Amino acid sequence: MGRKVTVATCSLNQWALDFEGNLQRILKSIEIAKHKGARYRLGPELEIWPVMHRNVRYNCRVIFLNRRILLIRPKMALANEGNYRELRWFTPWSRSRQTEEYFLPRMLQDLTKQETVPFGDAVLATRDTCIGSEICEELWTPHSPHVDMGLDGVEIFTNASGSHHVLRKAHARVDLVTMATTKNGGIYLLANQKGCDGDRLYYDGCAMIAMNGHIFAQGSQFSLDDVEVLTATLDLEDVRSYRAEISSRNLAASRVSPYPRVKVDFALSCHKDLLEPLSEPLEWKYHRPAEEISLGPACWLWDFLRRSQQAGFFLPLSGGVDSAATACLVYSLCRQVCEAVKNGNQEVLADVRTIVNQISYTPQDPRELCGRILTTCYMASENSSRETCNRATELAQQIGSHHIGLNIDPAVKAVVGIFSLVTGTSPLFAVQGGSSRENLALQNVQARIRMVVAYLFAQLSLWSRGARGGLLVLGSANVDESLLGYLTKYDCSSADINPIGGISKSDLRAFVQFCIERFQLPALQSILAAPATAELEPLTNGQVSQTDEEDMGMTYAELSVYGRLRKVAKTGPYSMFCRLLTMWGHICTPRQVAEKVKRFFSKYSANRHKMTTLTPAYHAESYSPDDNRFDLRPFLYHTGWPWQFRCIENQVLQLERREAQDLDGVD
């Protein structure tokens, strides 16, 4: 008797409102799944469209067989935190283990020859097994549907997900799936969206098939393939024997409330499967964070480039770590495109030919492709050092970008000259005797001039070279600088998109080190060794006198800690102070901790308004200050934090008095 089942799951690069393209990718995945012998195919969340039932809009799975709809299963737990606002668009189905009749629209009645179909929380009973559905967020809830489904005899769980990438998140996703089947037994299929959502998120695939706590099929996390299908052949008897050995599970199963079952006259197994080979368990291969950075943002850039119908990217290359990391991401993209074309990916080949406007072009060398799609530009001023210029030029040569060197001093002098002509005053840098206001204003003029120049060259540099199209301007402010507001509003941080805006400085440094080794780019060594500097103040004896950490009054490592405590741990000034007393107590006095916390919150709150104009950035970090959809907060704060800072000061005084008393006791 048949008991072996071949099941398929997939990752699809779907794009909102691209109905024809989405349909073609769905059909292609079905065709591949059938070709691989699968009798069940699972796709990602919201593959097609939502379902309106009794004037209420639901996020649903529609399960069908041979042109007939078997069940419409609405989502019961909606993601409504972080990047997600599902309750804005959908209503959760709250009637557990209940179904209703759904009247099909006439256009579907003509196709399926059905008037009504079941709608609600039910499972499918085939001739040989039982199948249950979860949708994305339901796997992450404290009491997931698969728990009671498994106790009620469901043997195959399917989860259609729309789960986005965050650094170091893959472990959590894999653990949830394996634990779901470790405690309860069963086969678990996870499908996921792949690619850019037309916004700040990148959906990172990782489709998988698991059974009884082991992984049997692993999909790629980052890929330029628009359609990826995984299959596994598994034995249902392995599920049954596994469950039979867990007495606590069987006791719980005897008490569980049953699910409505939709009977399906169909079998996933076949009678003649005795010689059918079974899939073997495998160990999940994880990318380390630096490798995730090299792949995820690069794939996100690829989707933006091909779908925006632009001809490439324009990047202000300063010779520092951040812009160098951004350049390396484009180079990584070029490597992935060449590899995909080499492996026969016709969609990627067609896209790259459209981008470079050459129908016979076939990319083979990443450096050559980089020269076509990436223009880098070093924008010198009188405050720029020869060292940063050389570092930028050397990196551009090694990755192959089309590199431009120019000087912005004439434009800066012209803008400052207008001010002097109108007001009769001439602002000076601090080292020349100017005030802090003058010093900051003169730095900001340089930074903003660079943004204007960047957009001019992005629009016209290809035109000047006789090529068609425009370029997407890339920003390169990291998540820590954005959090503190250590950037000039409407400077080079203002761009079309920013692939590193959700990545910490420490992770970016690790990524650059990874690029030195993986991509053989020795120019990055001197960039990594140099102190981070904006180079907006006059040089001292030809050398840089301004560093980022000195300007900020804190280190990048400290900023990462502040960021996680503020966003992830939800701490305000006083709570953060209390947490840091124990974290940093071995290196700082309470007074020093207090000063650090006050300095951070004063600068963070004063600069929060800059988040409202932050360039759309790849979301990669749990403490991103993105004001658009992830970190929704006021942008006008009381920057003095009088009550909170007073509480901190009182606590410091108590601790200092206690320390003084302890010392007296020792005497």
XYZ file of C-alpha atoms in Angstrom:
667
model
C 0.000 0.000 0.000
C 1.325 3.479 -0.903
C 2.672 5.615 1.900
C 5.492 7.630 0.274
C 4.578 11.200 -0.664
C 6.466 13.643 -2.876
C 5.707 17.225 -1.888
C 6.949 20.550 -3.265
C 7.441 24.028 -1.851
C 8.844 27.100 -3.528
C 10.177 30.641 -3.332
C 8.832 33.113 -5.872
C 10.004 36.657 -6.615
C 6.503 38.148 -6.800
C 5.986 41.870 -7.321
C 2.975 43.855 -6.108
C 0.414 44.486 -8.874
C 2.499 42.686 -11.512
C -0.419 40.338 -12.178
C 0.841 38.881 -15.442
C 4.402 38.367 -14.205
C 3.173 36.886 -10.927
C 0.905 34.460 -12.797
C 3.732 33.296 -15.048
C 5.976 32.620 -12.047
C 3.197 30.649 -10.316
C 2.563 28.556 -13.438
C 6.275 27.910 -13.894
C 6.601 26.692 -10.298
C 3.627 24.339 -10.761
C 5.162 22.982 -13.946
C 8.515 22.364 -12.211
C 6.816 20.719 -9.205
C 4.863 18.374 -11.491
C 7.982 17.555 -13.472
C 9.709 16.566 -10.208
C 6.866 14.203 -9.396
C 5.215 16.230 -6.626
C 1.539 15.637 -5.845
C 1.240 18.734 -3.655
C 2.732 22.164 -4.314
C 2.873 25.049 -1.801
C 3.498 28.691 -2.739
C 4.308 31.824 -0.681
C 1.890 34.158 1.098
C -0.470 36.342 -0.960
C 0.634 34.746 -4.227
C -2.300 36.238 -6.085
C -4.740 38.443 -4.181
C -6.807 38.726 -0.958
C -10.326 37.316 -0.607
C -13.402 39.391 0.292
C -15.925 37.393 2.352
C -19.153 39.046 3.475
C -17.605 42.478 2.867
C -14.543 41.693 5.014
C -11.102 41.399 3.432
C -8.996 38.371 4.434
C -5.467 37.216 3.701
C -6.093 33.641 2.528
C -4.699 30.411 1.175
C -6.821 29.035 -1.640
C -6.278 25.276 -1.998
C -7.425 23.702 -5.225
C -7.196 20.472 -7.187
C -7.944 19.872 -10.862
C -9.770 23.180 -11.431
C -11.859 22.859 -8.258
C -11.404 24.883 -5.058
C -11.201 22.609 -1.997
C -10.866 25.176 0.787
C -10.273 28.878 1.381
C -8.299 29.140 4.610
C -8.102 32.720 6.032
C -5.140 33.873 8.112
C -5.877 33.865 11.851
C -2.897 35.746 13.325
C -1.836 38.941 11.575
C 1.621 40.492 11.874
C 1.162 44.002 13.172
C 4.537 45.073 14.524
C 7.892 46.160 13.158
C 7.617 46.415 9.385
C 4.122 44.944 9.195
C 0.728 46.665 9.345
C -1.544 43.799 8.306
C -4.487 45.033 10.362
C -4.573 48.090 8.123
C -5.498 45.861 5.181
C -6.947 42.628 6.567
C -9.085 41.213 9.358
C -8.000 38.011 11.135
C -10.347 35.022 11.070
C -11.213 34.557 14.743
C -13.572 31.556 14.584
C -11.285 28.665 15.435
C -12.250 25.291 13.901
C -15.278 26.754 12.155
C -16.166 27.140 8.477
C -18.788 28.925 6.420
C -19.976 28.741 2.851
C -18.213 31.107 0.494
C -20.163 32.071 -2.619
C -17.783 32.165 -5.536
C -17.857 35.111 -7.951
C -19.581 34.235 -11.209
C -16.351 34.319 -13.187
C -14.946 31.596 -10.904
C -18.191 29.607 -10.935
C -17.831 29.333 -14.698
C -14.313 27.961 -14.277
C -14.738 25.587 -11.335
C -18.412 24.621 -11.841
C -18.912 25.276 -8.104
C -21.350 27.671 -6.502
C -19.953 27.616 -2.962
C -16.786 26.359 -1.256
C -15.774 25.971 2.420
C -14.232 29.087 3.996
C -12.578 28.993 7.410
C -10.379 27.009 9.777
C -10.415 23.460 8.460
C -8.036 20.747 7.264
C -7.972 18.495 4.201
C -8.508 14.745 4.547
C -7.179 12.907 1.497
C -7.376 9.159 0.930
C -4.007 8.611 2.565
C -3.212 11.537 4.908
C -4.390 14.825 6.419
C -3.071 18.284 5.451
C -3.283 21.497 7.492
C -2.401 25.096 6.658
C -0.601 27.851 8.533
C 0.136 31.290 7.146
C 3.419 33.055 7.987
C 2.905 34.783 11.361
C 0.957 31.819 12.762
C 4.201 29.845 13.013
C 5.657 32.583 15.248
C 2.726 32.798 17.698
C 2.885 31.287 21.230
C 0.270 28.635 20.372
C 0.592 27.937 16.652
C -2.231 26.139 14.806
C 0.104 23.244 13.929
C 0.114 22.182 17.601
C -3.581 21.295 17.773
C -3.663 20.249 14.120
C -0.931 17.713 14.794
C -2.737 16.412 17.869
C -5.857 16.015 15.718
C -4.044 13.804 13.223
C -2.788 16.296 10.639
C 0.396 14.783 9.207
C 1.473 17.438 6.696
C 1.688 21.099 7.732
C 2.036 23.775 5.063
C 3.107 27.354 5.761
C 2.853 30.060 3.099
C 5.119 32.871 4.279
C 6.079 36.418 3.429
C 9.068 36.618 5.775
C 11.749 39.275 5.256
C 15.472 39.162 5.822
C 17.126 40.438 8.967
C 20.746 39.622 9.753
C 21.015 36.435 11.828
C 17.288 35.636 11.483
C 17.555 32.377 9.493
C 18.394 30.428 12.651
C 15.097 31.420 14.274
C 13.081 30.434 11.200
C 14.741 27.019 10.900
C 14.438 26.375 14.637
C 10.706 27.115 14.593
C 10.079 24.653 11.765
C 12.230 21.873 13.190
C 10.785 22.303 16.705
C 7.249 22.185 15.304
C 7.910 18.649 14.098
C 10.254 17.573 16.910
C 7.596 17.836 19.629
C 4.631 16.666 17.571
C 6.016 14.766 14.613
C 4.878 15.423 11.070
C 6.020 16.858 7.746
C 6.373 20.653 7.525
C 6.592 22.625 4.276
C 7.559 26.307 4.364
C 7.287 28.478 1.243
C 8.475 32.068 1.209
C 8.458 35.136 -0.938
C 11.793 36.108 -2.483
C 13.167 39.469 -3.598
C 12.490 43.173 -3.071
C 8.940 44.119 -2.125
C 9.186 47.450 -3.970
C 10.107 49.043 -0.650
C 12.685 48.568 2.104
C 12.368 44.826 2.666
C 14.072 41.885 1.003
C 12.287 38.555 1.277
C 14.962 35.924 1.582
C 13.485 32.641 0.420
C 14.783 29.829 2.652
C 11.999 27.499 1.567
C 12.326 24.212 3.400
C 10.848 20.770 4.011
C 11.225 19.145 7.423
C 10.047 15.937 9.072
C 10.224 14.803 12.685
C 12.714 17.514 13.635
C 15.052 17.115 10.655
C 15.491 19.168 7.480
C 15.116 17.254 4.215
C 15.256 20.098 1.671
C 16.843 23.567 1.906
C 16.150 26.405 -0.511
C 18.559 29.242 -1.186
C 18.365 32.309 1.029
C 19.665 34.739 -1.601
C 19.352 34.139 -5.310
C 18.640 35.919 -8.584
C 16.352 33.051 -9.661
C 12.758 34.300 -9.758
C 11.388 30.772 -9.308
C 12.848 28.082 -7.063
C 11.099 24.778 -6.346
C 12.127 22.190 -3.736
C 10.797 18.670 -3.473
C 11.229 15.816 -1.021
C 9.941 12.256 -0.982
C 9.021 11.191 2.545
C 7.352 8.204 4.190
C 4.127 8.848 6.105
C 4.835 5.776 8.196
C 7.874 7.579 9.630
C 5.505 10.236 10.991
C 3.141 7.652 12.450
C 5.844 5.591 14.145
C 7.510 8.765 15.513
C 4.242 9.943 17.057
C 3.419 6.524 18.472
C 6.499 6.743 20.707
C 5.521 10.066 22.366
C 3.061 9.106 25.082
C 2.534 12.676 26.314
C 1.559 13.705 22.793
C -0.920 10.852 22.506
C -2.556 11.733 25.839
C -2.974 15.323 24.669
C -4.311 14.112 21.301
C -7.092 12.179 23.017
C -8.426 15.430 24.498
C -8.028 17.849 21.566
C -11.040 19.437 19.879
C -11.376 18.163 16.304
C -10.969 20.273 13.173
C -13.592 20.279 10.416
C -12.340 18.014 7.648
C -12.809 18.637 3.963
C -12.798 15.234 2.291
C -10.702 15.056 -0.869
C -10.963 12.099 -3.250
C -7.264 12.127 -4.006
C -4.092 10.473 -2.691
C -0.649 12.021 -2.373
C 0.949 8.570 -2.472
C 0.571 5.894 -5.106
C 0.340 2.095 -4.837
C 3.533 1.331 -6.749
C 6.025 3.255 -4.629
C 8.031 0.388 -3.164
C 11.177 1.264 -5.130
C 10.730 5.035 -4.849
C 13.886 6.417 -3.148
C 13.346 8.505 -0.027
C 14.965 11.871 0.634
C 17.779 11.956 3.170
C 18.017 14.418 6.072
C 20.579 17.193 5.741
C 22.258 19.784 7.918
C 21.144 23.371 7.273
C 23.934 25.497 5.858
C 23.886 29.037 7.267
C 25.570 32.128 5.878
C 27.687 34.073 8.339
C 26.552 37.716 8.755
C 29.249 39.184 6.488
C 28.190 36.772 3.749
C 24.521 37.672 4.285
C 25.451 41.332 3.728
C 27.323 40.467 0.528
C 24.279 38.673 -0.900
C 21.018 40.161 0.466
C 21.479 43.890 -0.283
C 23.048 42.983 -3.650
C 19.934 41.010 -4.651
C 17.765 43.906 -3.418
C 19.775 46.311 -5.613
C 19.294 43.998 -8.599
C 15.510 44.024 -8.237
C 15.492 47.816 -7.889
C 17.719 48.280 -10.918
C 15.866 46.025 -13.327
C 12.377 47.062 -12.225
C 13.076 50.809 -12.145
C 14.321 50.559 -15.753
C 17.408 52.624 -14.993
C 20.800 52.052 -16.569
C 22.916 51.661 -13.433
C 24.031 53.284 -10.199
C 25.868 56.468 -9.226
C 27.845 56.346 -5.984
C 29.773 59.184 -4.283
C 32.912 57.284 -3.225
C 34.669 59.028 -0.336
C 37.448 56.580 0.443
C 35.783 55.586 3.738
C 34.344 52.279 4.921
C 30.662 53.036 4.281
C 30.838 54.106 0.635
C 33.444 51.398 -0.009
C 31.030 48.799 1.401
C 28.296 50.133 -0.885
C 30.608 49.871 -3.901
C 31.441 46.297 -2.895
C 27.735 45.447 -2.813
C 27.371 46.531 -6.440
C 30.468 44.497 -7.283
C 28.925 41.507 -5.477
C 25.778 42.042 -7.566
C 27.893 41.935 -10.733
C 29.466 38.674 -9.588
C 26.038 37.149 -8.932
C 24.717 38.286 -12.326
C 27.704 36.755 -14.149
C 27.300 33.528 -12.181
C 23.556 33.343 -12.905
C 24.126 33.897 -16.630
C 26.867 31.261 -16.605
C 24.388 28.834 -15.019
C 21.864 29.460 -17.782
C 19.453 31.915 -16.147
C 17.739 33.416 -19.187
C 15.686 35.951 -17.192
C 18.830 37.496 -15.706
C 20.483 37.574 -19.128
C 17.465 39.333 -20.655
C 17.357 41.850 -17.802
C 21.053 42.733 -17.979
C 20.830 43.184 -21.753
C 17.952 45.604 -21.243
C 19.906 47.515 -18.568
C 23.018 47.998 -20.736
C 20.882 48.481 -23.879
C 22.752 45.862 -25.872
C 20.742 42.919 -27.209
C 23.762 40.684 -27.871
C 25.617 41.389 -24.623
C 26.571 38.460 -22.380
C 28.325 39.393 -19.102
C 31.271 37.192 -18.200
C 33.629 39.387 -16.162
C 32.207 41.118 -13.026
C 34.703 44.000 -13.391
C 33.622 44.634 -16.972
C 29.941 44.571 -15.994
C 30.670 46.863 -13.030
C 32.205 49.377 -15.435
C 28.916 49.438 -17.345
C 26.456 49.787 -14.454
C 28.392 51.593 -11.687
C 29.733 55.144 -11.854
C 31.740 56.183 -8.790
C 32.786 59.756 -8.037
C 35.283 61.245 -5.604
C 34.162 64.804 -4.822
C 37.197 66.589 -3.409
C 37.258 69.845 -1.499
C 40.053 71.869 0.069
C 39.425 69.813 3.220
C 39.956 66.469 1.495
C 43.178 64.554 1.989
C 45.272 62.945 -0.726
C 44.967 59.623 1.135
C 41.163 59.346 0.821
C 41.352 60.316 -2.854
C 43.927 57.603 -3.521
C 41.918 54.998 -1.611
C 38.765 55.763 -3.596
C 40.610 55.670 -6.923
C 42.363 52.409 -6.092
C 39.116 50.669 -5.074
C 37.335 51.896 -8.219
C 40.134 50.429 -10.342
C 39.934 47.071 -8.594
C 36.153 46.650 -8.921
C 36.150 48.151 -12.440
C 33.689 51.016 -11.903
C 33.666 54.040 -14.195
C 35.357 56.538 -11.881
C 35.176 60.336 -11.895
C 37.269 62.730 -9.849
C 36.117 66.318 -9.386
C 36.485 69.300 -7.059
C 33.483 71.006 -5.446
C 35.345 74.068 -4.131
C 34.120 76.444 -6.893
C 30.492 75.563 -6.095
C 31.056 75.856 -2.333
C 32.729 79.267 -2.694
C 29.886 80.427 -4.950
C 27.185 79.452 -2.433
C 29.036 80.955 0.536
C 29.744 84.017 -1.609
C 26.021 84.561 -2.136
C 25.519 84.575 1.632
C 28.407 86.996 2.158
C 27.167 89.280 -0.615
C 23.670 89.478 0.905
C 24.624 89.720 4.596
C 28.007 91.405 4.444
C 29.460 88.726 6.737
C 31.779 85.814 6.034
C 31.486 82.672 8.205
C 34.695 80.976 9.368
C 35.661 77.475 10.492
C 36.332 76.987 14.204
C 40.077 76.610 13.611
C 39.969 80.037 11.907
C 38.219 81.638 14.882
C 34.610 81.019 13.844
C 31.774 80.000 16.167
C 30.294 76.489 16.315
C 27.331 77.710 14.234
C 29.615 79.015 11.504
C 31.712 75.850 11.629
C 28.683 73.564 11.227
C 27.122 75.680 8.478
C 30.307 75.610 6.395
C 30.487 71.815 6.763
C 26.851 71.444 5.730
C 27.309 73.552 2.582
C 29.994 71.153 1.352
C 27.887 68.102 2.156
C 24.797 69.478 0.417
C 26.729 70.578 -2.656
C 27.837 66.954 -3.023
C 24.207 65.822 -3.111
C 23.363 68.324 -5.867
C 26.405 67.279 -7.889
C 25.559 63.595 -7.410
C 22.089 64.005 -8.895
C 23.370 66.114 -11.794
C 25.900 63.448 -12.744
C 23.383 60.644 -12.198
C 21.089 62.266 -14.749
C 23.634 63.329 -17.347
C 26.893 61.368 -17.032
C 25.663 58.578 -19.346
C 24.368 61.215 -21.767
C 27.830 62.797 -21.819
C 29.288 59.393 -22.731
C 26.782 58.801 -25.520
C 24.833 56.142 -23.604
C 21.120 56.070 -22.871
C 19.342 56.245 -19.505
C 19.924 57.603 -16.030
C 21.474 56.257 -12.854
C 20.061 55.487 -9.425
C 21.912 57.485 -6.758
C 23.153 55.275 -3.911
C 23.399 56.532 -0.349
C 25.853 55.128 2.171
C 24.906 56.215 5.703
C 24.959 53.281 8.135
C 22.270 52.508 10.706
C 24.306 53.878 13.646
C 24.877 57.279 12.018
C 21.188 57.473 11.133
C 20.164 56.606 14.685
C 22.250 59.439 16.131
C 21.524 61.811 13.252
C 25.226 62.091 12.452
C 24.589 63.236 8.911
C 23.653 66.436 7.143
C 20.041 66.672 6.084
C 20.002 66.569 2.267
C 23.644 65.664 1.852
C 25.002 62.511 0.178
C 22.951 60.466 2.635
C 20.009 61.715 0.556
C 19.795 59.378 -2.416
C 17.365 57.136 -4.264
C 18.124 54.038 -2.190
C 20.645 53.047 0.467
C 21.756 49.388 0.593
C 23.638 49.761 3.913
C 21.236 52.026 5.828
C 20.057 49.149 8.012
C 23.520 47.747 8.776
C 25.706 48.610 11.775
C 29.224 49.974 11.458
C 30.691 46.900 13.141
C 28.916 44.564 10.699
C 30.023 46.726 7.769
C 33.637 46.499 8.869
C 33.309 42.709 9.071
C 31.769 42.738 5.581
C 34.632 44.799 4.158
C 37.103 42.333 5.687
C 35.098 39.533 4.060
C 35.392 41.319 0.689
C 39.170 41.556 1.051
C 39.320 37.772 1.343
C 36.456 36.662 -0.921
C 36.754 39.220 -3.738
C 40.527 39.852 -3.569
C 40.255 43.636 -3.200
C 43.433 44.747 -1.397
C 42.478 48.429 -1.673
C 40.022 47.774 1.133
C 42.837 47.108 3.612
C 43.912 50.749 3.787
C 40.266 51.868 3.880
C 39.622 49.571 6.834
C 42.744 50.773 8.652
C 41.989 54.493 8.278
C 39.969 56.388 10.936
C 36.412 57.254 9.865
C 36.198 60.955 8.945
C 33.777 63.307 7.192
C 36.645 65.548 5.965
C 34.535 68.693 6.202
C 36.870 70.753 8.402
C 40.254 72.187 7.367
C 43.241 69.835 7.391
C 46.068 70.277 9.883
C 49.434 70.210 8.077
C 47.771 68.326 5.248
C 46.444 65.659 7.626
C 42.877 64.870 8.732
C 42.100 66.435 12.112
C 38.413 65.471 12.254
C 37.184 61.938 13.090
C 33.623 60.641 13.246
C 33.805 59.170 16.748
C 35.329 62.362 18.138
C 32.576 64.398 16.449
C 29.847 62.122 17.806
C 31.287 61.940 21.296
C 30.820 58.165 21.341
C 32.117 55.075 19.574
C 30.281 53.093 16.891
C 30.324 50.067 19.207
C 28.545 52.107 21.884
C 26.013 53.328 19.312
C 25.043 49.746 18.444
C 24.373 49.059 22.122
C 22.274 52.225 22.479
C 20.343 51.315 19.350
C 19.383 47.841 20.524
C 18.426 49.027 23.993
C 16.318 51.884 22.604
C 14.420 49.877 19.962
C 14.542 46.193 20.886
C 14.528 46.505 24.689
C 12.220 49.575 24.567
C 14.296 51.544 27.085
C 14.160 55.268 27.710
C 16.997 57.296 29.298
C 16.570 56.027 32.858
C 15.966 52.380 31.900
C 18.977 52.451 29.585
C 21.113 53.916 32.347
C 20.083 51.099 34.703
C 20.867 48.419 32.091
C 24.256 49.912 31.235
C 25.280 50.141 34.890
C 25.602 46.357 34.912
C 26.796 45.998 31.305
C 29.551 48.610 31.580
C 30.121 48.654 35.334
C 33.552 47.068 34.989
C 34.844 49.824 32.696
C 32.803 52.915 33.654
C 31.744 54.648 36.856
C 28.021 55.384 37.320
C 28.788 59.036 36.570
C 30.442 58.105 33.271
C 27.543 55.838 32.291
C 25.119 58.658 33.085
C 27.020 61.131 30.903
C 27.111 58.678 27.995
C 23.356 58.024 28.182
C 22.553 61.730 28.436
C 24.798 62.553 25.491
C 23.166 59.864 23.351
C 19.572 60.839 24.119
C 20.270 64.546 23.734
C 21.753 64.065 20.260
C 19.245 61.386 19.226
C 16.247 63.528 20.120
C 17.682 66.722 18.600
C 18.300 64.921 15.295
C 15.206 62.714 15.171
C 13.673 65.039 12.551
C 16.300 63.802 10.090
C 14.635 60.379 10.088
C 11.631 61.831 8.251
C 13.770 62.394 5.149
C 15.993 59.338 5.475
C 16.727 57.633 2.150
C 14.833 54.314 1.767
C 17.281 51.710 3.047
C 17.574 47.943 2.992
C 16.144 46.673 6.273
C 18.716 44.409 7.907
C 18.820 45.309 11.588
C 16.360 45.053 14.467
C 17.159 48.563 15.753
C 16.745 50.512 12.510
C 15.450 54.067 13.108
C 13.510 54.051 9.810
C 10.685 56.535 10.337
C 8.618 55.376 7.354
C 7.349 51.979 8.488
C 9.542 50.390 11.157
C 10.280 52.894 13.937
C 7.182 55.086 14.125
C 7.954 57.763 16.705
C 7.642 61.532 17.147
C 10.297 63.691 15.525
C 9.911 66.565 17.967
C 11.185 65.722 21.450
C 11.971 67.660 24.599
C 15.710 67.342 24.095
C 16.501 68.230 27.702
C 14.677 65.123 29.069
C 14.349 66.979 32.428
C 12.495 64.354 34.476
C 14.445 61.388 33.074
C 17.850 63.045 33.451
C 16.971 64.162 36.996
C 16.132 60.555 37.909
C 19.489 59.454 36.511
C 21.319 62.174 38.458
C 19.562 61.216 41.718
C 20.536 57.592 41.206
C 24.152 58.513 40.484
C 24.324 60.604 43.686
C 22.947 57.680 45.718
C 25.487 55.282 44.220
C 28.342 57.734 44.837
C 27.272 58.233 48.465
C 27.060 54.467 48.950
C 30.531 54.013 47.447
C 31.925 56.734 49.742
C 30.346 55.022 52.789
C 31.821 51.676 51.759
C 35.259 53.271 51.512
C 34.817 54.857 54.953
C 33.914 51.450 56.339
C 37.106 49.966 54.919
C 39.178 52.638 56.701
